[in-house]
Amino acid sequence: MAQSDFYERVYHMTRQIPYGRVTSYGAIAKAIGSPKSARVVGYALNASAGNIDIPAHRVVNRNGMLTGKAHFLGSQAMQAQLEVEGISVKNNQVQNFQKYFWQPPVLSLDN
């Protein structure tokens, strides 16, 4: 799979995350058919910085940590965006992570 195709699949899945919910890099990787590519999902989201059409702030690590926060304008921007959506964040970690976790559907590779 070409990098641009992979990135587009990441962006497509990230756009599906409902308002007020979060998911993980690994959950996106699994949903797009690349379960061992969580880190590359992060690279794709970093490359989307500034694109308001892609809600990258809703993607956290498997423990609910805001590991991508350094890639947002301002050190608290990711947390602020999540809090606007009603998600509590303390010490760079989503509180009640399982309550807000969204499990992405597995994409069909026939799309």
Tab-separated table of N, CA, C and O in Angstrom, residues 10-101:
chain	number	residue	atom	x	y	z
A	10	VAL	N	-6.178	6.672	6.822
A	10	VAL	CA	-6.120	7.211	8.187
A	10	VAL	C	-7.034	8.433	8.294
A	10	VAL	O	-7.832	8.552	9.231
A	11	TYR	N	-6.935	9.334	7.328
A	11	TYR	CA	-7.737	10.553	7.371
A	11	TYR	C	-9.224	10.236	7.268
A	11	TYR	O	-10.048	10.826	7.974
A	12	HIS	N	-9.567	9.293	6.398
A	12	HIS	CA	-10.971	8.889	6.248
A	12	HIS	C	-11.508	8.379	7.586
A	12	HIS	O	-12.603	8.767	8.023
A	13	MET	N	-10.755	7.524	8.240
A	13	MET	CA	-11.203	6.951	9.511
A	13	MET	C	-11.248	8.017	10.601
A	13	MET	O	-12.192	8.055	11.403
A	14	THR	N	-10.277	8.905	10.633
A	14	THR	CA	-10.242	9.948	11.653
A	14	THR	C	-11.448	10.873	11.518
A	14	THR	O	-12.016	11.315	12.520
A	15	ARG	N	-11.860	11.145	10.295
A	15	ARG	CA	-13.048	11.992	10.082
A	15	ARG	C	-14.325	11.332	10.612
A	15	ARG	O	-15.317	12.018	10.841
A	16	GLN	N	-14.308	10.025	10.825
A	16	GLN	CA	-15.493	9.305	11.304
A	16	GLN	C	-15.656	9.370	12.817
A	16	GLN	O	-16.717	9.035	13.340
A	17	ILE	N	-14.613	9.784	13.538
A	17	ILE	CA	-14.680	9.794	15.005
A	17	ILE	C	-15.754	10.798	15.431
A	17	ILE	O	-15.684	11.972	15.086
A	18	PRO	N	-16.744	10.341	16.171
A	18	PRO	CA	-17.819	11.252	16.579
A	18	PRO	C	-17.340	12.353	17.533
A	18	PRO	O	-16.393	12.151	18.309
A	19	TYR	N	-18.002	13.483	17.449
A	19	TYR	CA	-17.773	14.600	18.368
A	19	TYR	C	-17.920	14.083	19.795
A	19	TYR	O	-18.848	13.325	20.098
A	20	GLY	N	-17.001	14.447	20.671
A	20	GLY	CA	-17.076	14.030	22.060
A	20	GLY	C	-16.575	12.629	22.332
A	20	GLY	O	-16.781	12.087	23.413
A	21	ARG	N	-15.884	12.033	21.359
A	21	ARG	CA	-15.331	10.693	21.518
A	21	ARG	C	-13.864	10.713	21.101
A	21	ARG	O	-13.412	11.621	20.399
A	22	VAL	N	-13.115	9.706	21.514
A	22	VAL	CA	-11.716	9.553	21.129
A	22	VAL	C	-11.483	8.113	20.687
A	22	VAL	O	-12.265	7.221	21.012
A	23	THR	N	-10.405	7.918	19.966
A	23	THR	CA	-9.961	6.576	19.625
A	23	THR	C	-8.444	6.557	19.718
A	23	THR	O	-7.819	7.561	20.046
A	24	SER	N	-7.850	5.419	19.432
A	24	SER	CA	-6.398	5.293	19.545
A	24	SER	C	-5.746	5.087	18.184
A	24	SER	O	-6.399	4.691	17.218
A	25	TYR	N	-4.456	5.350	18.145
A	25	TYR	CA	-3.680	5.126	16.930
A	25	TYR	C	-3.799	3.665	16.497
A	25	TYR	O	-3.999	3.356	15.328
A	26	GLY	N	-3.688	2.763	17.461
A	26	GLY	CA	-3.764	1.336	17.166
A	26	GLY	C	-5.128	0.904	16.661
A	26	GLY	O	-5.229	0.051	15.774
A	27	ALA	N	-6.195	1.492	17.216
A	27	ALA	CA	-7.543	1.143	16.756
A	27	ALA	C	-7.740	1.577	15.306
A	27	ALA	O	-8.344	0.849	14.513
A	28	ILE	N	-7.203	2.736	14.946
A	28	ILE	CA	-7.288	3.185	13.553
A	28	ILE	C	-6.473	2.253	12.663
A	28	ILE	O	-6.938	1.827	11.607
A	29	ALA	N	-5.260	1.920	13.098
A	29	ALA	CA	-4.404	1.031	12.302
A	29	ALA	C	-5.110	-0.297	12.037
A	29	ALA	O	-5.139	-0.788	10.906
A	30	LYS	N	-5.711	-0.862	13.063
A	30	LYS	CA	-6.415	-2.138	12.911
A	30	LYS	C	-7.609	-1.982	11.963
A	30	LYS	O	-7.836	-2.826	11.092
A	31	ALA	N	-8.349	-0.897	12.119
A	31	ALA	CA	-9.550	-0.678	11.307
A	31	ALA	C	-9.238	-0.516	9.819
A	31	ALA	O	-10.052	-0.865	8.975
A	32	ILE	N	-8.055	0.002	9.510
A	32	ILE	CA	-7.711	0.198	8.091
A	32	ILE	C	-6.895	-0.961	7.531
A	32	ILE	O	-6.370	-0.873	6.423
A	33	GLY	N	-6.778	-2.026	8.306
A	33	GLY	CA	-6.133	-3.228	7.808
A	33	GLY	C	-4.632	-3.294	7.988
A	33	GLY	O	-3.963	-4.109	7.368
A	34	SER	N	-4.080	-2.448	8.867
A	34	SER	CA	-2.635	-2.443	9.137
A	34	SER	C	-2.400	-2.452	10.643
A	34	SER	O	-1.906	-1.477	11.217
A	35	PRO	N	-2.754	-3.549	11.319
A	35	PRO	CA	-2.747	-3.569	12.783
A	35	PRO	C	-1.406	-3.276	13.459
A	35	PRO	O	-1.390	-2.898	14.618
A	36	LYS	N	-0.310	-3.403	12.741
A	36	LYS	CA	1.001	-3.136	13.348
A	36	LYS	C	1.549	-1.762	12.984
A	36	LYS	O	2.730	-1.497	13.158
A	37	SER	N	0.673	-0.885	12.505
A	37	SER	CA	1.125	0.413	12.004
A	37	SER	C	0.630	1.597	12.824
A	37	SER	O	0.459	2.700	12.293
A	38	ALA	N	0.439	1.410	14.122
A	38	ALA	CA	-0.050	2.510	14.968
A	38	ALA	C	0.864	3.735	14.886
A	38	ALA	O	0.395	4.873	14.797
A	39	ARG	N	2.165	3.496	14.891
A	39	ARG	CA	3.116	4.611	14.833
A	39	ARG	C	2.977	5.384	13.513
A	39	ARG	O	3.045	6.606	13.480
A	40	VAL	N	2.737	4.676	12.432
A	40	VAL	CA	2.589	5.318	11.128
A	40	VAL	C	1.276	6.118	11.078
A	40	VAL	O	1.199	7.149	10.416
A	41	VAL	N	0.258	5.648	11.798
A	41	VAL	CA	-0.970	6.442	11.925
A	41	VAL	C	-0.614	7.789	12.551
A	41	VAL	O	-1.090	8.831	12.104
A	42	GLY	N	0.225	7.768	13.561
A	42	GLY	CA	0.685	9.011	14.180
A	42	GLY	C	1.409	9.899	13.190
A	42	GLY	O	1.193	11.120	13.158
A	43	TYR	N	2.262	9.320	12.370
A	43	TYR	CA	2.970	10.103	11.352
A	43	TYR	C	1.977	10.753	10.395
A	43	TYR	O	2.127	11.915	10.011
A	44	ALA	N	0.960	9.998	9.988
A	44	ALA	CA	-0.048	10.531	9.066
A	44	ALA	C	-0.776	11.706	9.704
A	44	ALA	O	-0.990	12.741	9.059
A	45	LEU	N	-1.148	11.552	10.973
A	45	LEU	CA	-1.864	12.635	11.643
A	45	LEU	C	-0.969	13.849	11.849
A	45	LEU	O	-1.429	14.992	11.725
A	46	ASN	N	0.315	13.614	12.120
A	46	ASN	CA	1.251	14.748	12.226
A	46	ASN	C	1.334	15.495	10.902
A	46	ASN	O	1.400	16.721	10.873
A	47	ALA	N	1.294	14.756	9.806
A	47	ALA	CA	1.364	15.373	8.481
A	47	ALA	C	0.106	16.177	8.163
A	47	ALA	O	0.130	17.035	7.281
A	48	SER	N	-0.982	15.920	8.890
A	48	SER	CA	-2.238	16.634	8.647
A	48	SER	C	-2.355	17.900	9.487
A	48	SER	O	-3.390	18.571	9.442
A	49	ALA	N	-1.320	18.232	10.234
A	49	ALA	CA	-1.365	19.390	11.136
A	49	ALA	C	-1.917	20.626	10.427
A	49	ALA	O	-1.510	20.955	9.325
A	50	GLY	N	-2.876	21.256	11.076
A	50	GLY	CA	-3.472	22.464	10.534
A	50	GLY	C	-4.677	22.224	9.655
A	50	GLY	O	-5.386	23.158	9.293
A	51	ASN	N	-4.956	20.968	9.309
A	51	ASN	CA	-6.118	20.655	8.480
A	51	ASN	C	-7.320	20.470	9.406
A	51	ASN	O	-7.452	19.441	10.061
A	52	ILE	N	-8.191	21.470	9.457
A	52	ILE	CA	-9.319	21.416	10.394
A	52	ILE	C	-10.362	20.373	9.999
A	52	ILE	O	-11.241	20.046	10.788
A	53	ASP	N	-10.245	19.828	8.805
A	53	ASP	CA	-11.157	18.785	8.331
A	53	ASP	C	-10.831	17.423	8.958
A	53	ASP	O	-11.632	16.505	8.884
A	54	ILE	N	-9.655	17.311	9.568
A	54	ILE	CA	-9.221	16.042	10.160
A	54	ILE	C	-9.093	16.249	11.677
A	54	ILE	O	-8.162	16.913	12.136
A	55	PRO	N	-10.013	15.699	12.476
A	55	PRO	CA	-9.996	15.929	13.930
A	55	PRO	C	-8.943	15.078	14.653
A	55	PRO	O	-9.258	14.208	15.472
A	56	ALA	N	-7.686	15.356	14.353
A	56	ALA	CA	-6.580	14.584	14.928
A	56	ALA	C	-6.542	14.669	16.451
A	56	ALA	O	-5.995	13.773	17.103
A	57	HIS	N	-7.142	15.711	17.027
A	57	HIS	CA	-7.145	15.850	18.491
A	57	HIS	C	-7.920	14.721	19.165
A	57	HIS	O	-7.739	14.478	20.347
A	58	ARG	N	-8.729	13.997	18.412
A	58	ARG	CA	-9.523	12.898	18.972
A	58	ARG	C	-8.780	11.566	18.963
A	58	ARG	O	-9.339	10.536	19.324
A	59	VAL	N	-7.510	11.575	18.573
A	59	VAL	CA	-6.719	10.340	18.528
A	59	VAL	C	-5.638	10.416	19.603
A	59	VAL	O	-4.820	11.339	19.623
A	60	VAL	N	-5.653	9.429	20.486
A	60	VAL	CA	-4.736	9.370	21.622
A	60	VAL	C	-4.073	7.990	21.646
A	60	VAL	O	-4.407	7.127	20.837
A	61	ASN	N	-3.172	7.775	22.577
A	61	ASN	CA	-2.556	6.446	22.614
A	61	ASN	C	-3.483	5.447	23.304
A	61	ASN	O	-4.555	5.808	23.791
A	62	ARG	N	-3.082	4.206	23.372
A	62	ARG	CA	-3.951	3.130	23.876
A	62	ARG	C	-4.336	3.285	25.340
A	62	ARG	O	-5.247	2.620	25.824
A	63	ASN	N	-3.633	4.160	26.054
A	63	ASN	CA	-3.948	4.418	27.461
A	63	ASN	C	-4.680	5.741	27.661
A	63	ASN	O	-4.902	6.159	28.786
A	64	GLY	N	-5.017	6.405	26.564
A	64	GLY	CA	-5.710	7.684	26.664
A	64	GLY	C	-4.803	8.880	26.842
A	64	GLY	O	-5.270	9.984	27.119
A	65	MET	N	-3.499	8.677	26.668
A	65	MET	CA	-2.544	9.777	26.822
A	65	MET	C	-2.504	10.642	25.558
A	65	MET	O	-2.599	10.122	24.449
A	66	LEU	N	-2.337	11.936	25.748
A	66	LEU	CA	-2.262	12.880	24.633
A	66	LEU	C	-0.840	12.916	24.078
A	66	LEU	O	-0.144	13.928	24.140
A	67	THR	N	-0.399	11.820	23.527
A	67	THR	CA	0.977	11.716	23.047
A	67	THR	C	1.250	12.585	21.826
A	67	THR	O	2.397	12.898	21.540
A	68	GLY	N	0.222	13.009	21.106
A	68	GLY	CA	0.411	13.841	19.924
A	68	GLY	C	0.292	15.324	20.184
A	68	GLY	O	0.353	16.128	19.257
A	69	LYS	N	0.187	15.728	21.439
A	69	LYS	CA	-0.094	17.130	21.743
A	69	LYS	C	0.988	18.100	21.278
A	69	LYS	O	0.693	19.255	20.993
A	70	ALA	N	2.206	17.639	21.139
A	70	ALA	CA	3.299	18.521	20.705
A	70	ALA	C	3.123	18.979	19.256
A	70	ALA	O	3.755	19.935	18.836
A	71	HIS	N	2.246	18.312	18.510
A	71	HIS	CA	2.067	18.636	17.100
A	71	HIS	C	0.913	19.602	16.853
A	71	HIS	O	0.529	19.831	15.718
A	72	PHE	N	0.376	20.162	17.925
A	72	PHE	CA	-0.690	21.152	17.823
A	72	PHE	C	-0.115	22.523	18.142
A	72	PHE	O	0.859	22.630	18.887
A	73	LEU	N	-0.724	23.551	17.592
A	73	LEU	CA	-0.284	24.913	17.893
A	73	LEU	C	-0.635	25.228	19.343
A	73	LEU	O	-1.802	25.273	19.710
A	74	GLY	N	0.383	25.409	20.172
A	74	GLY	CA	0.179	25.641	21.593
A	74	GLY	C	0.196	24.338	22.361
A	74	GLY	O	-0.407	23.357	21.937
A	75	SER	N	0.859	24.324	23.491
A	75	SER	CA	1.062	23.088	24.238
A	75	SER	C	-0.228	22.523	24.830
A	75	SER	O	-0.292	21.337	25.142
A	76	GLN	N	-1.258	23.343	24.971
A	76	GLN	CA	-2.514	22.864	25.555
A	76	GLN	C	-3.654	22.793	24.541
A	76	GLN	O	-4.800	22.553	24.893
A	77	ALA	N	-3.351	22.999	23.268
A	77	ALA	CA	-4.397	23.058	22.234
A	77	ALA	C	-5.178	21.754	22.117
A	77	ALA	O	-6.411	21.764	22.009
A	78	MET	N	-4.489	20.625	22.130
A	78	MET	CA	-5.174	19.335	21.997
A	78	MET	C	-6.126	19.126	23.173
A	78	MET	O	-7.295	18.768	22.988
A	79	GLN	N	-5.638	19.380	24.375
A	79	GLN	CA	-6.463	19.238	25.566
A	79	GLN	C	-7.660	20.183	25.507
A	79	GLN	O	-8.795	19.783	25.800
A	80	ALA	N	-7.433	21.418	25.106
A	80	ALA	CA	-8.516	22.403	25.032
A	80	ALA	C	-9.599	21.957	24.046
A	80	ALA	O	-10.797	22.083	24.337
A	81	GLN	N	-9.193	21.420	22.898
A	81	GLN	CA	-10.169	20.958	21.910
A	81	GLN	C	-10.996	19.795	22.458
A	81	GLN	O	-12.209	19.726	22.225
A	82	LEU	N	-10.368	18.897	23.179
A	82	LEU	CA	-11.100	17.774	23.768
A	82	LEU	C	-12.056	18.265	24.852
A	82	LEU	O	-13.203	17.814	24.935
A	83	GLU	N	-11.608	19.206	25.667
A	83	GLU	CA	-12.451	19.715	26.744
A	83	GLU	C	-13.672	20.459	26.205
A	83	GLU	O	-14.751	20.370	26.784
A	84	VAL	N	-13.520	21.150	25.079
A	84	VAL	CA	-14.666	21.808	24.443
A	84	VAL	C	-15.724	20.764	24.077
A	84	VAL	O	-16.925	21.034	24.125
A	85	GLU	N	-15.284	19.555	23.752
A	85	GLU	CA	-16.194	18.471	23.376
A	85	GLU	C	-16.709	17.691	24.590
A	85	GLU	O	-17.395	16.691	24.442
A	86	GLY	N	-16.352	18.151	25.796
A	86	GLY	CA	-16.858	17.523	27.010
A	86	GLY	C	-16.003	16.402	27.554
A	86	GLY	O	-16.437	15.656	28.441
A	87	ILE	N	-14.786	16.269	27.053
A	87	ILE	CA	-13.883	15.202	27.509
A	87	ILE	C	-12.904	15.784	28.522
A	87	ILE	O	-12.170	16.718	28.224
A	88	SER	N	-12.904	15.240	29.710
A	88	SER	CA	-12.019	15.705	30.775
A	88	SER	C	-10.615	15.130	30.579
A	88	SER	O	-10.458	13.927	30.330
A	89	VAL	N	-9.609	16.008	30.704
A	89	VAL	CA	-8.216	15.597	30.567
A	89	VAL	C	-7.454	16.099	31.794
A	89	VAL	O	-7.539	17.269	32.148
A	90	LYS	N	-6.731	15.189	32.440
A	90	LYS	CA	-5.887	15.553	33.580
A	90	LYS	C	-4.529	14.912	33.392
A	90	LYS	O	-4.443	13.735	33.048
A	91	ASN	N	-3.482	15.701	33.615
A	91	ASN	CA	-2.111	15.212	33.459
A	91	ASN	C	-1.904	14.554	32.096
A	91	ASN	O	-1.315	13.474	31.994
A	92	ASN	N	-2.427	15.197	31.059
A	92	ASN	CA	-2.283	14.736	29.672
A	92	ASN	C	-2.932	13.387	29.398
A	92	ASN	O	-2.539	12.684	28.474
A	93	GLN	N	-3.941	13.017	30.188
A	93	GLN	CA	-4.627	11.741	29.987
A	93	GLN	C	-6.140	11.955	30.027
A	93	GLN	O	-6.663	12.638	30.909
A	94	VAL	N	-6.828	11.340	29.046
A	94	VAL	CA	-8.289	11.386	29.011
A	94	VAL	C	-8.820	10.650	30.237
A	94	VAL	O	-8.427	9.512	30.500
A	95	GLN	N	-9.680	11.318	30.980
A	95	GLN	CA	-10.310	10.699	32.141
A	95	GLN	C	-11.501	9.865	31.657
A	95	GLN	O	-12.177	10.235	30.697
A	96	ASN	N	-11.756	8.754	32.325
A	96	ASN	CA	-12.836	7.842	31.916
A	96	ASN	C	-12.669	7.443	30.451
A	96	ASN	O	-13.626	7.465	29.676
A	97	PHE	N	-11.456	7.078	30.092
A	97	PHE	CA	-11.101	6.773	28.708
A	97	PHE	C	-12.067	5.788	28.062
A	97	PHE	O	-12.520	6.000	26.936
A	98	GLN	N	-12.410	4.717	28.738
A	98	GLN	CA	-13.298	3.707	28.141
A	98	GLN	C	-14.685	4.272	27.834
A	98	GLN	O	-15.326	3.859	26.868
A	99	LYS	N	-15.134	5.218	28.642
A	99	LYS	CA	-16.440	5.848	28.410
A	99	LYS	C	-16.455	6.616	27.086
A	99	LYS	O	-17.467	6.637	26.378
A	100	TYR	N	-15.345	7.250	26.751
A	100	TYR	CA	-15.273	8.101	25.560
A	100	TYR	C	-14.659	7.393	24.350
A	100	TYR	O	-14.660	7.943	23.263
A	101	PHE	N	-14.152	6.183	24.561
A	101	PHE	CA	-13.469	5.469	23.479
A	101	PHE	C	-14.452	5.058	22.394
A	101	PHE	O	-15.514	4.497	22.658
